[in-house]
Amino acid sequence: MSVGFTARPELSGIFGAVASTHWIASACGMKILEAGGNAFDAAAATGFVLQVVEPHLNGPGGDAPILAARHDDAEPTVICGQGGAPAAATLEAFESLGLDLIPGTGLLAACVPGAFGAWLTLLRDFGTLSLRSVLEPAIDYASTGHPLLQGAVDTITSVRELFVKEWPTSAAVFLPNGALPRAGSLFANPTLGSLYAAIVAHAEAVSKDRVEQIDAALGYWYEGPVAAAIDEFSRNTAAFDVTGRRHHGLIRATDLEGWRPPIEKALGVRYHDQWLYKCGPWSQGPTMLQALKILEGFRLGDLDPEGPEFIHLVTETIKLVMADREAWYGDDPEVPLAALLSNEYAAQRRALIGTHASRDVRPGAILGRRGALPHLAAAASVGAATAGGGEPTFAGPLAARGSDALIGTRGDTCHLDIVDRWGNMVSATPSGGWLQSSPVIPRLGFALGTRLQMFWLRPGHANSLAPKKRPRTTLTPSMSFKQGRPYLAFGTPGGDQQEQWSLQLFLRHVDMGQPLQYSIESPAFHTDHLVSSFWPREIQLGSLTLEGRHSEATVEALRNRGHTVSVGGPWSEGRLSACARDLSGNSAILRAGANPRGMQGYAIAR
């Protein structure tokens, strides 16, 4: 198809392609490919560098769901870098604290940090290079410094008072000499650099064998000094959080002991000539699969992707699948996936989409059961709009929150996609452990994540809190296969919007035939007509936010359909990236695209 200009070229080559949310990380990934490594080696190195250069978006104490496919695999493998809840994290424990939501900051919401285990499992089981080769770029940037992003400075500014008054260990790292760092200035975290260097030294002292070294590094983290430091800090530190109170953490060394990332089959559905694969219902990944099943009943290829009909159909579909997410999804073997992804259920849900915007939250009925929404009362208790089939209602605050300046700010996420000359492919969405999530552990140089906030503190739900259980995460990498081989790896940061922006890219590319870079840059949109996965779990009924590059006619037409439309900046929606291996010609062409929004992400191909 004929397309217009893009802010950046869609890159292509035959050797390798890397795309991520930071140019330094992408460059390090390509360096690993050029040193003879494969896509899995490059992904691990890129992931560790992202922890250093995007500290406000992810960290070593966070999470990393990964989709990995060898060139001859029939489907991708899921490496679940989402750690579980501590043994002490029970419904009774939070009830005794007088809480009906898990705080979004502090130490109470800490899970087992899964990112380290996920990256090293990818390296050990799929990669070829040594632990030292993969960790050296992160060690170097953490030890000697990297140009600090404006976004990181803005985040540090937003939590400066919190750090100074309540989290002095974080102030020691991110307010060097008591001052705000400047954007573009060299910023180092030597404690983190020393930790990773110590892990490499320990592993090499244990063995000369590559696999044994990686296993030794995993032991250092989950059964050794890292676990001990997390335990000590969690026991002895009462951290101020969004409740306006101070709480000790629940996580202990025994929670990390023996933990390794689960290796799972990916979920997939066929859509036109491709199979799209996602992580399981412990993520929001199946919502995109459900959305495709619904949308395949419409002739999307005949529609203008910037027009009101396309935007309306996608938005109404998202409302339905996100209602199912809240009702059915969680780390629970009883999630009715076969029914949720069936043709019959998709037809039932498709029939609910009319010409007017819905303001209801409508989970479906499966196997004679109506999906339960126990969260709506919790959402009401923190002053958020809630839904029950009519107008929103409001209620009072959960608890005294303290000064707004001490509440902090929500973090975001990173993403990476890589394909190598052999056709191996990786898509990963690391997140959590942001600098603003919880206080820095001084012996380690990083903060713990707060993913536990995504559980519900009510029994009987697939996403109810329980020890060792994984919280239902928003992190959701994507991978499609074409002609039985890995074709496309893609994804984006964005919390509850990740699946929405990824869906738009996929539909534009598959239904409209748009190139990757054009699909990434095209005007995007999202709805917040869903219960947020993050504290304080709000919902905005009927909402629809469009990038400012949409036409006034489209905005007006959507408002006439009943959508509550907000218009954002011209480049304000999403941070998508993608890599593909195109086999349509006589030889494989590798392609890469990255988002110009935020002037941060970058793609490399040669």
Coordinates of C-alpha atoms in Angstrom, one line a residue:
M1 CA 0.0 0.0 0.0
S2 CA 1.0 3.6 -0.5
V3 CA 2.0 5.3 2.8
G4 CA 3.2 8.8 3.8
F5 CA 6.4 9.9 5.3
T6 CA 7.6 8.7 8.7
A7 CA 9.8 10.6 11.2
R8 CA 12.3 7.7 11.1
P9 CA 13.1 5.2 8.4
E10 CA 12.0 1.6 8.7
L11 CA 15.4 -0.2 8.9
S12 CA 16.2 -3.4 7.1
G13 CA 19.2 -5.7 6.7
I14 CA 20.3 -9.3 6.7
F15 CA 22.6 -9.6 9.7
G16 CA 20.5 -8.6 12.7
A17 CA 17.9 -6.2 14.0
V18 CA 17.4 -4.7 17.5
A19 CA 14.8 -2.3 18.8
S20 CA 14.3 -1.1 22.3
T21 CA 13.1 1.8 24.4
H22 CA 16.6 3.3 24.8
W23 CA 19.3 3.9 22.2
I24 CA 22.2 2.8 24.4
A25 CA 20.5 -0.6 25.1
S26 CA 19.8 -1.1 21.4
A27 CA 23.4 -0.4 20.6
C28 CA 24.6 -2.9 23.2
G29 CA 22.3 -5.5 21.8
M30 CA 23.8 -5.0 18.3
K31 CA 27.3 -5.2 19.8
I32 CA 26.5 -8.6 21.1
L33 CA 25.2 -9.8 17.7
E34 CA 28.3 -8.5 16.1
A35 CA 30.5 -10.3 18.6
G36 CA 28.9 -13.6 17.4
G37 CA 26.1 -13.9 19.9
N38 CA 22.6 -14.8 19.0
A39 CA 19.3 -13.0 19.6
F40 CA 19.0 -14.5 23.1
D41 CA 22.5 -13.4 24.1
A42 CA 21.7 -9.9 22.8
A43 CA 18.4 -9.7 24.6
A44 CA 19.9 -10.5 27.9
A45 CA 22.6 -7.9 27.5
T46 CA 20.0 -5.3 26.3
G47 CA 17.8 -6.2 29.3
F48 CA 20.5 -5.6 31.9
V49 CA 21.5 -2.3 30.3
L50 CA 17.9 -1.1 30.3
Q51 CA 18.0 -1.6 34.1
V52 CA 20.8 0.9 34.3
V53 CA 19.9 3.6 31.7
E54 CA 16.1 3.6 32.4
P55 CA 16.0 3.4 36.2
H56 CA 12.7 5.2 36.4
L57 CA 11.1 2.5 34.1
N58 CA 12.6 -0.7 35.4
G59 CA 15.3 -2.1 37.7
P60 CA 17.0 -5.3 38.9
G61 CA 14.2 -5.8 41.5
G62 CA 11.5 -5.9 38.9
D63 CA 10.0 -8.3 36.4
A64 CA 10.6 -9.5 32.9
P65 CA 8.1 -11.7 30.9
I66 CA 10.0 -13.0 27.8
L67 CA 8.9 -14.7 24.6
A68 CA 11.7 -16.6 22.9
A69 CA 11.7 -18.5 19.7
R70 CA 14.5 -20.4 17.9
H71 CA 14.4 -20.1 14.1
D72 CA 12.9 -23.7 13.8
D73 CA 10.5 -23.6 16.7
A74 CA 6.9 -24.3 16.0
E75 CA 5.8 -21.7 18.7
P76 CA 7.6 -19.4 21.2
T77 CA 8.5 -20.3 24.7
V78 CA 7.5 -18.1 27.7
I79 CA 10.1 -17.4 30.3
C80 CA 8.1 -16.0 33.2
G81 CA 10.1 -13.4 35.0
Q82 CA 7.1 -12.4 37.1
G83 CA 7.9 -13.4 40.7
G84 CA 5.3 -14.6 43.2
A85 CA 4.0 -13.2 46.5
P86 CA 5.9 -13.8 49.8
A87 CA 4.7 -16.5 52.1
A88 CA 3.6 -13.8 54.6
A89 CA 1.5 -12.0 52.0
T90 CA -1.9 -13.3 53.0
L91 CA -5.4 -11.7 53.0
E92 CA -5.4 -11.9 56.8
A93 CA -2.1 -10.0 57.0
F94 CA -3.4 -7.1 55.0
E95 CA -6.8 -7.1 56.9
S96 CA -4.9 -6.8 60.1
L97 CA -3.2 -3.7 58.8
G98 CA -6.6 -2.2 57.9
L99 CA -6.0 -2.2 54.2
D100 CA -8.4 -3.1 51.4
L101 CA -5.9 -2.3 48.6
I102 CA -2.2 -3.2 48.5
P103 CA -0.2 0.1 48.4
G104 CA 1.4 1.0 45.2
T105 CA 4.7 2.1 46.7
G106 CA 6.9 1.0 49.7
L107 CA 7.8 -2.4 50.8
L108 CA 4.5 -4.2 51.4
A109 CA 3.9 -4.8 47.7
A110 CA 7.3 -6.4 47.0
C111 CA 7.3 -9.7 45.1
V112 CA 10.2 -12.1 44.4
P113 CA 12.4 -10.1 41.9
G114 CA 12.1 -12.1 38.7
A115 CA 13.9 -10.2 36.1
F116 CA 17.4 -11.4 37.0
G117 CA 16.3 -15.0 36.9
A118 CA 14.5 -14.6 33.6
W119 CA 17.4 -13.0 31.8
L120 CA 19.9 -15.6 33.0
T121 CA 17.5 -18.4 32.2
L122 CA 17.2 -17.1 28.6
L123 CA 21.0 -16.8 28.4
R124 CA 21.6 -20.3 29.8
D125 CA 19.0 -22.2 27.9
F126 CA 18.9 -20.3 24.6
G127 CA 22.1 -18.3 24.4
T128 CA 25.8 -19.1 23.6
L129 CA 27.9 -16.4 25.2
S130 CA 29.4 -16.2 28.7
L131 CA 27.9 -14.4 31.7
R132 CA 30.7 -11.9 31.7
S133 CA 30.1 -11.0 28.0
V134 CA 26.5 -10.3 28.6
L135 CA 26.8 -8.4 31.9
E136 CA 29.9 -6.3 31.0
P137 CA 27.9 -3.5 29.2
A138 CA 25.6 -3.0 32.2
I139 CA 28.5 -3.1 34.6
D140 CA 30.4 -0.5 32.6
Y141 CA 27.4 1.9 32.4
A142 CA 26.5 1.5 36.0
S143 CA 30.1 2.0 37.2
T144 CA 31.3 4.8 34.9
G145 CA 28.0 6.5 34.1
H146 CA 25.5 7.2 31.2
P147 CA 23.8 10.3 30.0
L148 CA 20.7 10.6 32.2
L149 CA 17.4 10.9 30.5
Q150 CA 15.1 13.9 31.0
G151 CA 12.4 11.5 31.9
A152 CA 14.5 10.1 34.7
V153 CA 15.3 13.6 36.0
D154 CA 11.6 14.5 35.9
T155 CA 10.8 11.4 38.0
I156 CA 13.5 12.1 40.5
T157 CA 12.2 15.6 40.8
S158 CA 8.7 14.4 41.5
V159 CA 9.9 12.2 44.4
R160 CA 12.6 14.4 45.7
E161 CA 10.7 15.4 48.9
L162 CA 9.8 11.7 49.5
F163 CA 13.5 10.7 49.2
V164 CA 14.8 13.5 51.4
K165 CA 12.2 13.1 54.2
E166 CA 11.4 9.3 54.1
W167 CA 13.7 7.3 51.8
P168 CA 17.3 8.4 52.5
T169 CA 18.9 5.4 50.9
S170 CA 17.2 6.4 47.6
A171 CA 18.4 10.0 48.1
A172 CA 21.9 8.8 48.5
V173 CA 21.8 7.2 45.0
F174 CA 19.5 9.5 43.0
L175 CA 20.3 12.9 44.7
P176 CA 24.1 12.8 44.7
N177 CA 25.5 15.3 47.1
G178 CA 21.9 16.3 47.9
A179 CA 21.3 17.8 44.4
L180 CA 19.1 16.9 41.5
P181 CA 21.1 15.5 38.6
R182 CA 20.9 17.3 35.3
A183 CA 19.5 15.8 32.2
G184 CA 22.3 14.7 29.9
S185 CA 24.9 14.6 32.6
L186 CA 26.7 11.4 33.4
F187 CA 24.9 9.4 36.1
A188 CA 26.4 6.4 37.7
N189 CA 25.2 3.7 40.2
P190 CA 28.5 2.2 41.3
T191 CA 26.8 0.0 44.0
L192 CA 24.8 -1.8 41.3
G193 CA 27.9 -2.0 39.1
S194 CA 29.9 -3.5 41.9
L195 CA 27.1 -6.0 42.6
Y196 CA 27.0 -7.3 39.0
A197 CA 30.8 -7.4 38.9
A198 CA 30.8 -9.5 42.2
I199 CA 28.3 -11.9 40.7
V200 CA 30.5 -12.4 37.6
A201 CA 33.6 -12.9 39.8
H202 CA 31.7 -15.4 42.0
A203 CA 30.4 -17.4 39.0
E204 CA 33.9 -17.6 37.5
A205 CA 35.4 -18.7 40.7
V206 CA 32.9 -21.6 40.9
S207 CA 33.5 -23.0 37.5
K208 CA 34.9 -22.5 34.0
D209 CA 31.8 -24.0 32.5
R210 CA 29.4 -21.5 31.0
V211 CA 26.2 -23.1 32.2
E212 CA 27.6 -23.8 35.7
Q213 CA 28.6 -20.1 35.9
I214 CA 25.1 -19.0 35.1
D215 CA 23.7 -21.4 37.7
A216 CA 26.1 -20.0 40.2
A217 CA 25.0 -16.5 39.5
L218 CA 21.4 -17.5 40.0
G219 CA 22.4 -19.1 43.3
Y220 CA 24.2 -15.9 44.3
W221 CA 20.9 -14.0 43.7
Y222 CA 18.2 -16.3 45.0
E223 CA 20.1 -18.2 47.7
G224 CA 23.1 -16.0 48.5
P225 CA 24.0 -12.4 49.4
V226 CA 21.3 -10.7 47.3
A227 CA 18.5 -12.7 49.0
A228 CA 20.1 -12.0 52.4
A229 CA 20.3 -8.2 51.8
I230 CA 16.7 -8.1 50.7
D231 CA 15.6 -10.0 53.8
E232 CA 17.6 -7.8 56.1
F233 CA 16.3 -4.6 54.6
S234 CA 12.7 -5.8 54.5
R235 CA 12.7 -6.8 58.1
N236 CA 14.4 -3.7 59.5
T237 CA 13.0 -0.9 57.3
A238 CA 9.5 0.7 57.8
A239 CA 9.0 2.5 54.5
F240 CA 6.5 5.3 54.0
D241 CA 4.0 4.4 51.3
V242 CA 0.8 5.7 49.6
T243 CA -1.3 4.9 52.6
G244 CA 0.4 7.8 54.4
R245 CA 1.9 5.3 56.9
R246 CA 5.1 3.3 57.2
H247 CA 5.2 -0.5 56.8
H248 CA 7.9 -3.1 57.0
G249 CA 8.2 -5.5 54.0
L250 CA 6.9 -9.1 54.0
I251 CA 9.5 -10.6 51.7
R252 CA 12.2 -12.9 53.2
A253 CA 15.2 -14.9 52.0
T254 CA 13.1 -18.0 52.2
D255 CA 10.7 -16.6 49.5
L256 CA 13.6 -16.2 47.1
E257 CA 15.2 -19.6 47.9
G258 CA 14.7 -22.1 45.1
W259 CA 12.8 -19.6 42.9
R260 CA 13.5 -19.9 39.2
P261 CA 11.3 -18.5 36.4
P262 CA 8.6 -20.9 35.2
I263 CA 9.0 -22.0 31.6
E264 CA 5.6 -22.2 29.9
K265 CA 3.9 -22.7 26.5
A266 CA 2.7 -19.5 24.9
L267 CA -1.0 -19.0 24.1
G268 CA -1.8 -18.4 20.5
V269 CA -4.7 -17.7 18.1
R270 CA -4.7 -17.6 14.3
Y271 CA -5.5 -14.2 12.7
H272 CA -5.6 -14.2 8.9
D273 CA -2.2 -15.6 7.8
Q274 CA -0.5 -15.3 11.2
W275 CA -0.5 -16.9 14.6
L276 CA -0.2 -14.4 17.4
Y277 CA 1.3 -15.6 20.7
K278 CA 1.1 -14.2 24.2
C279 CA 1.9 -15.0 27.8
G280 CA -0.8 -16.7 30.0
P281 CA -3.6 -15.3 32.1
W282 CA -1.1 -14.3 34.8
S283 CA -0.6 -11.4 32.3
Q284 CA -3.1 -9.4 30.4
G285 CA -1.8 -11.1 27.2
P286 CA -4.9 -13.1 26.4
T287 CA -7.0 -9.9 26.1
M288 CA -5.3 -9.3 22.7
L289 CA -6.0 -12.8 21.6
Q290 CA -9.7 -12.3 22.7
A291 CA -9.8 -9.0 20.8
L292 CA -8.5 -10.6 17.6
K293 CA -11.2 -13.3 17.8
I294 CA -13.9 -10.6 18.1
L295 CA -12.5 -8.3 15.5
E296 CA -12.0 -11.0 12.8
G297 CA -15.7 -10.8 12.4
F298 CA -15.4 -7.2 11.0
R299 CA -13.9 -6.2 7.6
L300 CA -11.3 -4.0 9.2
G301 CA -9.2 -3.9 6.1
D302 CA -11.9 -1.8 4.4
L303 CA -11.8 0.9 7.1
D304 CA -9.7 4.0 7.6
P305 CA -7.5 3.2 10.7
E306 CA -7.7 6.9 11.6
G307 CA -11.5 7.1 11.1
P308 CA -14.3 6.9 13.7
E309 CA -15.6 3.4 12.7
F310 CA -12.2 1.6 13.2
I311 CA -11.5 3.5 16.5
H312 CA -15.0 2.8 17.7
L313 CA -14.9 -1.0 17.0
V314 CA -11.4 -1.4 18.6
T315 CA -12.4 0.7 21.6
E316 CA -15.6 -1.2 22.2
T317 CA -13.8 -4.5 21.8
I318 CA -11.2 -3.4 24.4
K319 CA -13.9 -2.6 26.9
L320 CA -15.3 -6.1 26.6
V321 CA -12.0 -8.0 26.8
M322 CA -10.8 -5.9 29.7
A323 CA -14.0 -6.6 31.6
D324 CA -13.2 -10.3 31.1
R325 CA -9.6 -9.6 32.3
E326 CA -10.9 -8.3 35.6
A327 CA -13.5 -11.1 36.0
W328 CA -11.5 -14.2 34.9
Y329 CA -7.7 -13.6 34.7
G330 CA -5.1 -14.5 37.3
D331 CA -2.5 -17.1 38.2
D332 CA -5.1 -19.8 38.6
P333 CA -5.4 -23.1 36.8
E334 CA -9.2 -22.7 36.7
V335 CA -9.1 -19.7 34.3
P336 CA -11.4 -20.9 31.4
L337 CA -9.0 -20.1 28.6
A338 CA -10.5 -22.5 26.1
A339 CA -13.9 -20.9 26.4
L340 CA -12.6 -17.3 26.5
L341 CA -10.7 -17.9 23.2
S342 CA -13.4 -19.9 21.5
N343 CA -15.3 -18.8 18.3
E344 CA -18.6 -19.2 20.0
Y345 CA -17.7 -16.9 22.9
A346 CA -16.2 -14.3 20.5
A347 CA -19.4 -14.3 18.5
Q348 CA -21.4 -13.6 21.7
R349 CA -19.1 -10.7 22.7
R350 CA -19.1 -9.3 19.1
A351 CA -22.9 -9.1 19.2
L352 CA -22.7 -6.7 22.1
I353 CA -20.9 -4.0 20.0
G354 CA -23.4 -1.4 18.8
T355 CA -23.0 1.9 17.1
H356 CA -23.0 3.8 20.4
A357 CA -20.3 3.8 23.1
S358 CA -21.0 1.5 26.0
R359 CA -20.6 2.9 29.6
D360 CA -21.0 -0.6 31.2
V361 CA -18.5 -3.0 32.4
R362 CA -19.7 -6.3 31.0
P363 CA -17.8 -9.5 31.7
G364 CA -19.2 -12.5 29.9
A365 CA -20.9 -15.7 31.2
I366 CA -18.8 -18.8 30.7
L367 CA -19.9 -22.4 31.5
G368 CA -23.0 -21.1 33.2
R369 CA -21.1 -18.7 35.4
R370 CA -21.1 -14.9 35.2
G371 CA -17.7 -13.3 35.7
A372 CA -17.3 -11.8 39.1
L373 CA -16.0 -8.2 39.7
P374 CA -15.1 -8.1 43.4
H375 CA -12.8 -5.1 42.7
L376 CA -15.6 -2.6 42.1
A377 CA -16.2 -2.0 45.8
A378 CA -12.5 -1.6 46.3
A379 CA -12.3 0.9 43.5
A380 CA -15.1 2.9 45.1
S381 CA -13.3 3.0 48.4
V382 CA -10.5 5.1 47.0
G383 CA -12.7 7.7 45.3
A384 CA -12.5 6.3 41.8
A385 CA -15.4 6.0 39.4
T386 CA -16.9 2.6 39.4
A387 CA -19.3 0.8 37.1
G388 CA -22.3 -1.4 37.6
G389 CA -24.2 -0.8 34.4
G390 CA -25.0 2.9 34.8
E391 CA -23.4 6.2 35.9
P392 CA -20.2 6.2 37.9
T393 CA -20.4 6.4 41.7
F394 CA -17.9 7.9 44.1
A395 CA -16.9 7.3 47.7
G396 CA -14.4 8.6 50.2
P397 CA -10.6 7.9 50.5
L398 CA -9.1 4.6 51.6
A399 CA -6.9 6.2 54.3
A400 CA -5.2 9.4 55.2
R401 CA -2.5 9.7 52.5
G402 CA -0.2 12.3 53.9
S403 CA 1.3 15.1 51.8
D404 CA 0.6 14.7 48.1
A405 CA 4.3 15.4 47.5
L406 CA 5.2 12.3 49.5
I407 CA 2.9 10.0 47.5
G408 CA 5.3 9.6 44.6
T409 CA 4.6 8.8 41.0
R410 CA 3.7 5.7 39.1
G411 CA 6.4 4.0 37.1
D412 CA 6.3 2.7 33.5
T413 CA 8.1 0.1 31.5
C414 CA 10.7 -0.8 28.9
H415 CA 10.5 -3.1 25.9
L416 CA 12.9 -4.8 23.5
D417 CA 12.7 -6.9 20.3
I418 CA 15.5 -8.7 18.6
V419 CA 15.9 -11.0 15.6
D420 CA 19.2 -12.4 14.4
R421 CA 20.6 -13.6 11.0
W422 CA 19.5 -17.2 11.8
G423 CA 15.9 -16.2 12.5
N424 CA 16.0 -16.5 16.3
M425 CA 13.6 -14.0 17.9
V426 CA 12.9 -12.4 21.3
S427 CA 10.3 -10.0 22.6
A428 CA 10.4 -8.9 26.2
T429 CA 8.8 -6.3 28.4
P430 CA 10.9 -5.6 31.6
S431 CA 9.5 -3.4 34.2
G432 CA 9.1 -2.9 38.0
G433 CA 11.7 -2.0 40.6
W434 CA 11.5 1.6 39.5
L435 CA 13.5 4.1 41.5
Q436 CA 10.2 5.5 42.7
S437 CA 8.7 2.2 43.7
S438 CA 10.4 1.6 47.1
P439 CA 13.6 2.6 49.0
V440 CA 16.9 1.6 47.5
I441 CA 18.5 -1.3 49.3
P442 CA 21.9 0.2 50.1
R443 CA 24.0 -3.0 49.8
L444 CA 22.5 -3.7 46.4
G445 CA 21.9 -0.3 44.7
F446 CA 18.4 -1.0 43.6
A447 CA 14.8 -0.9 44.8
L448 CA 12.2 -3.7 45.0
G449 CA 9.2 -3.8 42.7
T450 CA 5.6 -3.3 43.8
R451 CA 3.7 -5.6 41.5
L452 CA 1.8 -7.1 44.5
Q453 CA -0.5 -4.0 44.2
M454 CA -2.2 -5.8 41.3
F455 CA -3.8 -8.4 43.5
W456 CA -7.3 -8.1 45.0
L457 CA -7.7 -8.5 48.8
R458 CA -10.9 -10.5 48.5
P459 CA -11.1 -14.3 48.4
G460 CA -12.5 -16.4 45.6
H461 CA -11.1 -14.5 42.6
A462 CA -8.6 -15.8 40.1
N463 CA -6.4 -12.7 41.1
S464 CA -6.9 -12.9 44.8
L465 CA -3.8 -12.6 46.9
A466 CA -2.2 -15.8 48.0
P467 CA 1.4 -16.8 49.0
K468 CA 3.7 -17.8 46.1
K469 CA 1.0 -16.7 43.6
R470 CA 1.9 -14.4 40.7
P471 CA 0.0 -11.1 40.5
R472 CA -1.7 -10.6 37.2
T473 CA 0.7 -8.3 35.5
T474 CA 0.2 -5.7 32.7
L475 CA 3.5 -6.7 31.1
T476 CA 2.8 -8.3 27.7
P477 CA 5.3 -9.0 25.0
S478 CA 4.0 -10.2 21.6
M479 CA 5.2 -12.5 18.9
S480 CA 3.6 -13.7 15.7
F481 CA 4.5 -16.6 13.4
K482 CA 4.1 -16.7 9.7
Q483 CA 4.5 -19.7 7.4
G484 CA 5.3 -21.7 10.6
R485 CA 8.3 -19.6 11.6
P486 CA 8.9 -16.6 13.8
Y487 CA 7.9 -13.5 11.9
L488 CA 7.2 -10.4 14.2
A489 CA 8.3 -9.4 17.7
F490 CA 6.7 -6.3 19.1
G491 CA 5.4 -4.5 22.2
T492 CA 5.4 -1.3 24.2
P493 CA 5.4 0.2 27.7
G494 CA 2.2 1.7 29.0
G495 CA 0.6 -0.3 31.8
D496 CA -3.0 -1.1 30.9
Q497 CA -2.5 0.6 27.5
Q498 CA 0.2 -1.9 26.4
E499 CA -2.3 -4.3 24.8
Q500 CA -4.3 -1.5 23.2
W501 CA -1.3 0.1 21.4
S502 CA 0.1 -3.3 20.4
L503 CA -3.2 -4.4 19.0
Q504 CA -3.4 -1.2 16.9
L505 CA 0.1 -1.9 15.4
F506 CA -0.8 -5.5 14.6
L507 CA -4.1 -4.6 13.0
R508 CA -2.5 -1.8 10.9
H509 CA 0.3 -4.1 9.8
V510 CA -1.9 -7.2 9.1
D511 CA -5.3 -5.8 8.0
M512 CA -4.1 -2.6 6.3
G513 CA -0.7 -3.9 5.1
Q514 CA 1.2 -0.9 6.6
P515 CA 5.0 -1.2 7.1
L516 CA 6.2 -1.5 10.7
Q517 CA 7.6 2.0 11.2
Y518 CA 4.5 3.6 9.7
S519 CA 2.3 1.5 12.0
I520 CA 4.4 2.5 15.0
E521 CA 4.2 6.2 14.2
S522 CA 0.5 6.3 13.1
P523 CA -1.9 8.3 15.4
A524 CA -2.9 6.1 18.3
F525 CA -5.6 6.0 20.9
H526 CA -6.6 4.3 24.2
T527 CA -9.5 3.9 26.6
D528 CA -9.4 4.0 30.4
H529 CA -12.8 2.3 30.5
L530 CA -11.2 -0.5 32.6
V531 CA -10.2 -1.0 36.2
S532 CA -6.6 0.2 36.5
S533 CA -4.1 -2.5 37.5
F534 CA -2.3 0.1 39.6
W535 CA -3.2 1.7 43.0
P536 CA -5.7 3.2 43.5
R537 CA -7.5 1.0 40.9
E538 CA -9.5 3.7 39.2
I539 CA -11.9 3.4 36.2
Q540 CA -13.0 6.1 33.7
L541 CA -16.3 5.1 32.1
G542 CA -16.7 5.9 28.5
S543 CA -13.3 7.5 28.2
L544 CA -11.3 7.7 24.9
T545 CA -8.1 9.5 24.4
L546 CA -6.8 10.3 20.9
E547 CA -3.5 11.7 19.8
G548 CA -3.9 15.2 18.5
R549 CA -3.1 14.2 14.9
H550 CA -6.6 12.7 14.5
S551 CA -8.9 15.0 12.5
E552 CA -11.5 17.2 14.1
A553 CA -14.1 15.3 12.1
T554 CA -13.1 12.0 13.7
V555 CA -13.1 13.5 17.1
E556 CA -16.6 14.9 16.6
A557 CA -18.0 11.7 15.1
L558 CA -16.7 9.7 18.1
R559 CA -18.3 12.2 20.5
N560 CA -21.6 11.8 18.6
R561 CA -21.3 8.1 19.2
G562 CA -21.2 8.7 23.0
H563 CA -17.5 8.5 23.7
T564 CA -16.0 10.9 26.2
V565 CA -13.1 12.0 24.1
S566 CA -10.0 13.7 25.3
V567 CA -7.4 14.9 22.8
G568 CA -3.7 14.6 23.8
G569 CA -0.6 15.9 22.3
P570 CA 0.3 15.0 18.7
W571 CA 2.9 12.4 19.8
S572 CA 1.6 11.2 23.1
E573 CA 0.4 7.6 22.7
G574 CA 2.6 4.6 23.2
R575 CA 6.3 3.7 22.8
L576 CA 6.1 0.8 20.4
S577 CA 9.0 -1.1 18.9
A578 CA 9.1 -4.1 16.6
C579 CA 11.4 -6.4 14.7
A580 CA 10.5 -8.8 11.9
R581 CA 11.9 -11.5 9.6
D582 CA 10.3 -11.2 6.2
L583 CA 10.5 -14.4 4.1
S584 CA 8.3 -13.2 1.3
G585 CA 11.2 -12.8 -1.1
N586 CA 14.0 -15.0 -2.2
S587 CA 15.9 -14.5 1.0
A588 CA 15.1 -13.3 4.6
I589 CA 15.0 -9.6 5.2
L590 CA 15.2 -8.4 8.8
R591 CA 13.3 -5.2 9.6
A592 CA 13.2 -3.0 12.7
G593 CA 11.2 0.0 13.8
A594 CA 11.1 2.1 16.9
N595 CA 9.0 4.9 18.4
P596 CA 10.0 8.5 18.0
R597 CA 7.7 9.6 20.8
G598 CA 9.8 10.8 23.8
M599 CA 13.0 10.8 21.7
Q600 CA 14.3 7.8 23.5
G601 CA 13.7 4.5 21.8
Y602 CA 15.8 3.4 18.9
A603 CA 16.1 0.6 16.3
I604 CA 19.2 -0.7 14.6
A605 CA 19.5 -3.1 11.7
R606 CA 22.2 -4.1 9.3

